[in-house]
XYZ file of C-alpha atoms in Angstrom:
512
model
C -7.619 27.272 -8.281
C -11.417 26.191 -8.447
C -11.642 28.636 -11.441
C -9.053 26.678 -13.395
C -10.669 23.203 -12.468
C -14.206 25.043 -13.867
C -12.427 26.076 -16.965
C -10.949 22.718 -17.548
C -14.327 20.860 -16.931
C -16.017 23.261 -19.210
C -13.183 22.816 -21.971
C -13.498 18.995 -21.610
C -17.217 19.115 -22.016
C -16.626 21.053 -25.261
C -14.248 18.713 -26.620
C -16.776 15.516 -26.022
C -19.550 17.704 -27.831
C -17.098 18.153 -30.867
C -15.728 14.829 -31.339
C -15.683 11.441 -29.616
C -15.340 11.307 -26.022
C -14.477 8.188 -23.990
C -16.349 7.210 -21.071
C -14.048 6.306 -18.399
C -14.415 5.052 -14.849
C -12.008 3.440 -12.174
C -12.264 0.843 -9.484
C -9.676 0.615 -6.864
C -9.552 -2.584 -4.999
C -6.825 -2.234 -1.904
C -6.575 -5.346 0.356
C -5.170 -4.819 3.962
C -1.946 -6.090 4.917
C -2.180 -8.703 1.918
C 0.806 -10.029 -0.006
C 1.484 -12.758 -2.544
C -1.164 -15.456 -1.587
C -2.703 -15.993 -4.526
C -1.987 -18.156 -7.916
C -1.565 -14.978 -9.544
C 1.837 -14.881 -7.814
C 2.073 -18.879 -8.210
C 1.040 -19.261 -4.677
C -1.086 -22.743 -5.767
C -2.112 -23.650 -2.328
C -4.403 -20.443 -1.696
C -7.701 -20.990 -3.778
C -8.171 -17.353 -5.476
C -10.129 -18.062 -8.607
C -11.227 -14.499 -8.933
C -8.110 -12.743 -8.657
C -7.128 -15.137 -10.968
C -9.705 -14.161 -13.286
C -8.811 -10.461 -12.917
C -5.171 -11.303 -13.737
C -5.943 -12.764 -16.971
C -7.626 -9.385 -17.544
C -4.920 -7.377 -16.437
C -1.187 -6.702 -16.866
C 0.616 -8.328 -14.077
C 3.418 -6.212 -12.264
C 6.123 -8.370 -10.872
C 7.942 -5.499 -9.246
C 5.520 -3.207 -7.476
C 5.845 -1.750 -4.164
C 4.432 0.085 -1.533
C 6.168 3.408 -0.610
C 5.543 2.991 3.076
C 5.018 -0.096 5.202
C 2.156 1.252 7.103
C -1.513 1.388 6.811
C -2.774 4.981 7.082
C 0.733 6.393 5.672
C 0.179 4.213 2.648
C -3.184 4.944 2.138
C -2.285 8.569 2.172
C 0.166 7.851 -0.438
C -2.489 5.855 -2.563
C -4.732 8.847 -2.455
C -2.298 11.629 -2.947
C 0.874 10.281 -4.679
C 2.842 11.958 -2.237
C 5.197 9.967 0.332
C 4.279 9.808 3.989
C 6.532 12.381 4.921
C 5.371 15.144 2.260
C 1.629 14.794 2.860
C 1.998 14.533 6.452
C 0.500 11.310 7.489
C 3.651 10.417 9.399
C 1.559 7.556 11.209
C -1.713 5.645 11.857
C -4.542 8.099 11.833
C -7.099 6.659 14.406
C -7.277 6.577 18.097
C -4.264 8.169 19.967
C -2.057 8.172 17.035
C -3.899 10.879 15.378
C -1.864 11.458 12.438
C -3.394 13.796 9.559
C -2.167 14.869 6.404
C -1.526 18.651 5.639
C -4.705 20.686 5.136
C -3.339 22.002 1.917
C -3.140 18.472 0.230
C -4.900 18.025 -3.272
C -5.784 14.312 -2.907
C -7.114 12.239 -5.565
C -10.834 12.171 -4.478
C -10.633 16.154 -4.105
C -9.239 16.758 -7.540
C -11.637 14.204 -8.936
C -14.661 15.747 -7.715
C -13.536 19.079 -8.685
C -13.612 17.606 -12.165
C -16.905 16.383 -11.923
C -16.016 12.949 -11.422
C -18.226 11.074 -8.729
C -16.374 9.490 -6.184
C -17.145 6.720 -3.881
C -15.567 4.574 -0.819
C -16.197 1.180 0.692
C -14.339 -0.031 3.587
C -11.376 0.913 5.458
C -10.611 4.754 4.884
C -8.080 5.191 7.956
C -7.000 8.801 6.382
C -7.899 12.152 7.296
C -8.844 15.171 7.625
C -11.895 14.768 6.129
C -11.706 17.807 4.004
C -8.733 16.455 2.284
C -10.312 13.107 1.454
C -13.903 13.817 0.566
C -15.883 11.236 -1.115
C -19.472 11.788 -2.302
C -20.301 8.387 -1.220
C -18.825 6.865 1.716
C -19.298 3.957 3.790
C -16.448 3.339 5.885
C -15.419 2.702 9.641
C -16.037 6.485 10.341
C -20.040 5.769 9.860
C -19.886 2.165 10.255
C -18.356 -1.119 11.884
C -15.101 -1.768 10.013
C -15.998 -5.414 10.012
C -19.193 -4.999 7.995
C -18.016 -2.784 5.434
C -14.527 -4.172 5.354
C -15.149 -8.117 5.813
C -18.653 -8.971 5.439
C -18.442 -9.429 1.508
C -22.399 -9.514 1.423
C -22.750 -6.090 2.753
C -19.601 -4.793 0.537
C -21.677 -6.288 -2.586
C -24.850 -4.664 -1.702
C -23.145 -1.139 -1.199
C -21.330 -1.593 -4.488
C -24.634 -2.340 -5.820
C -26.238 0.793 -4.153
C -23.368 2.904 -5.622
C -24.012 1.635 -8.988
C -27.693 2.102 -8.706
C -27.438 5.698 -7.476
C -24.895 6.348 -10.316
C -27.371 5.386 -12.901
C -30.176 7.084 -11.610
C -28.749 10.254 -10.263
C -25.922 10.599 -12.304
C -25.934 9.353 -15.865
C -22.930 10.278 -17.824
C -20.952 11.469 -15.023
C -17.638 9.208 -14.647
C -17.351 7.787 -11.326
C -14.005 6.795 -9.355
C -14.962 3.828 -6.768
C -12.419 2.797 -3.814
C -13.335 -0.374 -2.520
C -11.053 -1.216 0.940
C -11.189 -4.546 2.086
C -10.452 -4.857 5.745
C -9.309 -8.739 4.898
C -6.402 -9.873 5.479
C -5.554 -7.398 8.334
C -4.971 -9.156 11.908
C -7.628 -8.931 14.252
C -6.364 -10.768 17.616
C -5.468 -7.659 19.399
C -9.169 -6.041 18.931
C -11.682 -8.880 18.282
C -9.787 -11.935 19.567
C -12.953 -13.854 19.531
C -12.929 -14.193 15.702
C -9.423 -15.755 15.696
C -6.053 -14.051 14.923
C -6.983 -12.900 11.449
C -10.818 -12.525 12.093
C -10.887 -15.837 9.924
C -13.961 -16.931 11.989
C -15.978 -13.847 11.516
C -19.160 -14.768 9.695
C -18.230 -18.344 9.092
C -22.065 -19.452 10.524
C -20.544 -21.165 13.898
C -22.095 -20.471 17.064
C -21.551 -16.666 17.870
C -19.621 -15.992 14.958
C -22.636 -14.654 12.517
C -23.026 -15.670 9.168
C -21.894 -13.646 5.740
C -24.728 -15.161 3.195
C -22.118 -15.112 0.319
C -19.099 -16.485 2.014
C -18.056 -19.965 1.470
C -15.233 -20.477 3.960
C -12.001 -22.089 2.700
C -9.719 -23.922 5.000
C -6.089 -24.749 4.959
C -4.023 -27.043 7.209
C -0.533 -25.605 8.675
C 1.152 -28.455 6.655
C -0.214 -26.994 3.298
C 1.152 -23.528 3.453
C 3.748 -22.085 1.898
C 6.057 -20.419 4.436
C 7.558 -17.031 3.244
C 11.379 -17.236 3.654
C 11.144 -14.379 5.817
C 8.739 -16.241 8.318
C 9.963 -18.688 10.947
C 9.171 -22.313 9.917
C 7.154 -23.641 12.866
C 4.042 -25.027 13.834
C 2.696 -21.952 15.335
C 3.726 -19.900 12.353
C 2.051 -22.286 9.883
C -1.120 -22.375 11.598
C -1.096 -18.699 11.689
C -0.453 -18.760 8.152
C -3.615 -20.971 7.653
C -5.784 -18.656 9.472
C -4.517 -15.939 6.905
C -5.111 -18.047 4.192
C -8.851 -18.448 5.072
C -9.141 -14.847 5.186
C -7.374 -14.233 1.784
C -9.891 -16.791 0.321
C -12.543 -14.503 1.653
C -11.007 -11.407 0.085
C -10.891 -13.370 -3.196
C -14.595 -14.289 -3.269
C -15.449 -10.430 -2.214
C -13.550 -9.255 -5.262
C -15.564 -11.641 -7.521
C -18.715 -10.214 -6.162
C -17.538 -6.768 -6.547
C -16.536 -7.564 -10.279
C -19.709 -9.164 -10.930
C -21.792 -5.943 -9.635
C -19.376 -4.031 -12.018
C -20.078 -6.229 -14.873
C -23.913 -6.467 -13.962
C -24.272 -2.775 -13.762
C -22.914 -2.324 -17.401
C -19.786 -0.534 -16.433
C -16.909 -3.584 -17.035
C -15.906 -2.008 -20.358
C -15.319 1.330 -19.794
C -13.635 1.038 -16.274
C -10.044 0.542 -15.273
C -9.754 -1.813 -12.288
C -6.756 -1.584 -9.979
C -5.945 -4.125 -7.211
C -3.178 -4.093 -4.827
C -2.500 -4.059 -0.862
C -1.171 -1.314 1.376
C 1.743 -2.797 2.643
C 3.390 -6.077 3.597
C 2.051 -9.267 5.508
C 1.875 -9.057 9.199
C 4.688 -11.288 10.004
C 8.249 -10.821 11.135
C 10.264 -8.617 8.882
C 6.976 -7.949 6.962
C 4.792 -4.785 7.605
C 6.948 -1.842 9.119
C 9.559 -2.855 7.542
C 11.262 -1.278 4.370
C 13.042 -4.410 3.234
C 11.423 -6.042 0.172
C 9.447 -8.438 2.545
C 7.846 -5.429 4.155
C 7.430 -3.312 0.770
C 6.697 -5.797 -2.294
C 2.630 -5.676 -3.237
C 0.637 -7.261 -5.765
C -0.589 -4.905 -8.542
C -2.889 -5.862 -11.077
C -4.094 -3.023 -13.747
C -6.892 -3.864 -16.169
C -7.847 -1.377 -18.831
C -10.612 -2.214 -21.009
C -8.600 0.051 -23.982
C -5.350 -2.017 -23.238
C -6.470 -5.443 -23.821
C -3.079 -6.235 -26.129
C -1.400 -6.829 -22.463
C -4.091 -8.825 -20.950
C -2.637 -11.913 -18.934
C 0.853 -10.403 -19.477
C 3.373 -9.792 -16.815
C 5.808 -6.332 -16.687
C 9.084 -6.477 -14.999
C 9.069 -2.664 -14.507
C 9.559 -1.209 -11.090
C 6.565 0.446 -9.899
C 4.937 2.079 -6.856
C 1.863 2.885 -5.031
C 2.893 6.469 -5.605
C 1.832 5.741 -9.234
C -1.863 5.287 -8.458
C -2.727 8.794 -8.205
C -0.710 10.103 -11.428
C -2.160 6.854 -13.217
C -5.711 7.675 -12.269
C -5.284 11.254 -13.216
C -3.805 10.479 -16.431
C -6.603 8.239 -16.959
C -9.265 11.148 -16.611
C -7.044 13.581 -18.584
C -6.874 15.799 -15.232
C -3.816 18.078 -14.700
C -2.229 18.089 -11.548
C -2.296 21.505 -10.150
C 0.247 23.947 -8.845
C 0.398 24.233 -4.881
C 3.020 24.223 -2.006
C 3.317 22.266 1.217
C 5.117 22.761 4.645
C 8.052 20.804 3.225
C 8.833 22.999 0.384
C 6.826 26.328 1.183
C 8.315 28.107 -2.018
C 8.314 25.259 -4.548
C 5.382 23.963 -6.018
C 4.695 20.232 -5.562
C 5.363 17.749 -7.907
C 4.268 14.157 -8.239
C 7.652 12.007 -8.025
C 5.718 8.721 -9.455
C 4.471 8.158 -12.993
C 1.217 7.212 -14.850
C 1.272 3.440 -15.276
C -0.839 3.788 -18.861
C 2.326 3.778 -20.953
C 3.243 0.182 -19.409
C -0.255 -1.076 -20.527
C 0.842 -0.289 -23.884
C 4.502 -1.932 -24.297
C 6.995 -2.957 -21.685
C 8.717 -0.049 -20.295
C 12.568 0.140 -20.951
C 14.322 -1.423 -17.964
C 17.029 1.472 -17.937
C 14.109 4.103 -17.172
C 11.637 2.101 -14.779
C 13.887 0.888 -12.575
C 14.002 2.622 -9.348
C 11.286 2.945 -6.736
C 11.666 5.141 -3.284
C 10.170 4.085 0.213
C 9.707 6.292 3.410
C 8.822 5.300 6.895
C 8.496 7.442 10.033
C 6.114 5.829 12.535
C 3.411 3.066 12.642
C 1.758 3.645 15.948
C 2.528 7.081 17.773
C 5.013 5.085 19.958
C 6.683 3.217 17.124
C 9.204 6.161 16.132
C 11.924 4.478 13.933
C 12.486 6.902 10.734
C 13.945 4.712 7.650
C 14.471 6.099 3.993
C 15.045 3.871 1.102
C 15.942 3.190 -2.625
C 15.458 0.064 -4.571
C 17.451 0.625 -8.091
C 17.933 -2.527 -10.343
C 19.696 -5.072 -8.019
C 20.272 -3.096 -4.903
C 18.129 -1.952 -2.386
C 19.831 0.780 0.249
C 18.379 1.465 3.701
C 19.033 4.369 6.003
C 17.860 3.529 9.414
C 18.257 6.939 11.041
C 17.744 6.048 14.533
C 19.712 2.946 14.158
C 20.972 2.899 17.853
C 17.335 2.379 19.043
C 15.859 -1.029 19.197
C 13.103 -1.143 16.213
C 9.955 -1.171 17.454
C 7.208 -3.775 17.559
C 3.371 -3.050 17.122
C 0.379 -4.126 19.266
C -1.340 -6.567 16.759
C 1.794 -8.163 15.644
C 3.032 -8.456 19.354
C 0.454 -10.609 20.254
C 0.286 -12.696 16.905
C 0.685 -16.454 17.519
C 3.785 -16.029 15.444
C 5.587 -13.305 17.177
C 4.718 -14.825 20.621
C 6.212 -18.078 19.457
C 9.300 -16.444 18.232
C 9.534 -14.531 21.355
C 9.193 -17.240 23.607
C 11.851 -19.582 21.976
C 14.169 -16.846 22.176
C 13.983 -16.360 25.701
C 14.009 -20.118 26.234
C 17.144 -20.668 23.890
C 15.083 -22.802 21.772
C 16.004 -22.881 17.940
C 13.302 -19.947 15.970
C 13.055 -21.406 12.832
C 13.781 -17.881 11.655
C 16.434 -16.710 9.095
C 17.847 -14.043 11.675
C 17.942 -13.298 15.388
C 15.792 -11.011 17.116
C 18.903 -9.058 18.287
C 19.671 -8.440 14.876
C 16.007 -7.567 14.261
C 15.769 -5.289 16.832
C 19.484 -3.490 16.431
C 20.297 -2.692 12.731
C 23.092 -0.811 11.202
C 22.752 2.707 9.862
C 23.059 1.852 6.370
C 22.106 -1.422 4.833
C 23.009 -2.382 1.372
C 21.800 -5.642 -0.651
C 22.509 -7.223 -3.862
C 19.201 -8.716 -4.579
C 20.887 -11.108 -7.400
C 22.694 -12.952 -4.886
C 21.207 -12.337 -1.908
C 17.230 -12.152 -2.430
C 16.473 -12.868 1.196
C 18.422 -9.354 2.225
C 20.827 -11.195 4.822
C 24.220 -9.613 3.972
C 24.739 -6.052 4.254
C 27.445 -4.911 1.631
C 27.632 -1.136 2.955
C 30.742 -1.530 4.499
C 32.110 -3.706 1.658
C 35.008 -1.533 -0.028
C 34.090 -2.993 -3.522
C 30.617 -1.734 -3.106
C 31.582 1.878 -2.209
C 30.749 3.340 -5.450
C 27.417 1.639 -5.266
C 26.549 3.054 -1.748
C 27.607 6.497 -2.764
C 25.320 6.661 -5.900
C 22.241 5.190 -4.203
C 22.979 7.723 -0.938
C 22.724 10.528 -3.185
C 20.084 9.668 -5.273
C 18.050 9.069 -2.101
C 19.251 12.327 -0.382
C 18.181 14.101 -3.919
C 14.558 12.514 -3.566
C 14.103 13.594 -0.128
C 15.361 17.026 -0.837
C 12.863 17.120 -4.019
C 10.002 15.810 -1.817
C 10.585 18.240 1.484
C 11.558 15.369 3.638
C 11.701 16.932 7.158
C 14.088 13.988 7.979
C 16.425 14.919 5.216
C 19.444 15.645 7.546
C 19.312 13.174 10.020
C 20.492 11.935 12.314
C 23.889 13.867 12.270
C 22.428 17.175 11.303
C 19.720 19.957 12.066
C 17.731 20.998 8.817
C 17.783 24.952 7.932
C 14.967 25.434 6.092
C 13.963 29.233 6.803
C 16.835 30.903 4.740
C 18.851 28.861 2.135
C 17.582 24.736 2.864
C 20.934 23.079 4.164
C 22.245 20.771 6.765
C 24.036 22.247 9.862
C 25.965 19.331 11.345
C 25.827 18.342 15.143
C 28.951 16.918 15.452
C 27.380 13.912 17.393
C 29.585 11.230 16.359
C 27.113 9.535 14.166
C-alpha cells in the first residue's frame, strides 16, 4: 500500500512539472459542543463578527449533521470518514473510557502524510491510538494543558503562527492540513468549576482567573439569550446559556485570530477553510442524543477556488462524514483499498461524499437528502446504542436498548440546567421543558418524526398505520447502511449477528 502511495505522489509531481499544478491547503476548524449561537445562523444576540465574516466568504450549509453526538466518536468520524461503529471509536477516548479506533483504520492525517502533505493539530485531539492519527505538528491535551491549547486564544494564535513559520522555513512548496480544535464551548463545571460552568471566567483577568491577552470578554444577561426549543425556559437555564454565550464569543475571537494568521502568512488565497462543531450543545435533548437537537451542526466551507457561491446557503443534507472525502478530493488523493473487522472480506468504502460539487452549484434535493447517524456510548458507563436515518422530511431513530433508562453524562449532570430540571421534577414544580424526565429516560424502540409538521420531534409516528410505508422504507435503508458499514449492532436487540460464515441475523425469540 505504501508503494502505491509513493507512485501516486511521484505521478502528481510529474504532472505539476508538465503543467500548472494548483497549490492547495486546508484549515479545518472544529468547535467543541457548539451549535447555532452565531449571527450566521440568525442568532443576533451573540456577537460573532469573525464567524460572520467567514460566512460571507463561505457556502453556509443549513442542513449539516454530525453522525454521532459524542466528542471522541465524532472526532474520529471527522478524521476518518467512517461512522463510530465502523472505525471502532465507540465512546470517549480519555481516562477510564479508553476507546480507540481500530489499528488498521486509514485516517485522514495518515493518508495526507503518505501523500507528502504536512499535517498539524492544535487543541483538542481526543482520539487514538497515536499511530492511527499521526500529525507532524501537534500541540494537544496529550502534551499540553487543554485549557491552554484549546481556550487560550492567544496561545492558539501563537501556535498557528509557529506552524506557518515552520511551514515557510522548512516545507516550502509542500501543501498543509492544519486542524484547529477549540475546547470552547464545552462545559467545565465538572472538572474546573472555579472557572464557571463553561470556563467562561478562564483568562478574563479577574482575581485567580489569569488573563488571555487577546480576549475581550463579552457578557450577556439571562434575559438576552435565545432559548432553543429543547432547553427549559427557566431563569437557571437562561443564566447557563448566558455563560455559554461568553465562550461562544471567545471562540469567535479565536477564529478571527487564526484566520488573521492564515492571511498574514500569505495562505488565504490557496487554503480551503472548513468550520463546524463535533456534536450538539450540552443541554437537555442535545449532546448524546440523535434527535435533531443533538445532531444538527453549523457548517461553513470557504474555498478560494469557488467564490461564485460565497455568502450563499445550501439546503443539501451533509454530514461530518463528508469532511474526509472532501479534503481527499481537494488534494486529489484516492481512498485506499483495505478491510476492517466489521467487514473482513469487503474493502472499506466511504459512505460520505465530497462537498466540492456543492460549492459549484446546488445539488439536487432528490440526491443530497439523506444522512445517517450512529451512537453507541459516550462515557463507558453510558451504553445506549441508537441508529438513525434522516431523509427528506422524516427522521427515524432506532433505540436498540429502549427498555433501559437513557444515561446522563457527568458534566451534563452537574450542570445548572439539568440540576434545576431534576430538582423541579422531584419537587413537582413546573420544569419549563417540552417533555418530562420520564419521557426523556424511557423511549420507544422506533421513533419516527415528520419534521415539516413537527420540527420539535414531539409526536412519534412509528405506530401510525398511515406512516407504515414510510417506516418500512426508512428501516430498510437504515439496515442496509448498517450492513454496508459493518455495524456490529445490525441485528440488535432481537437477534444475534452471525458473521463468520454467511453474515445474517439469528433470531433470539426474546419478545422484542
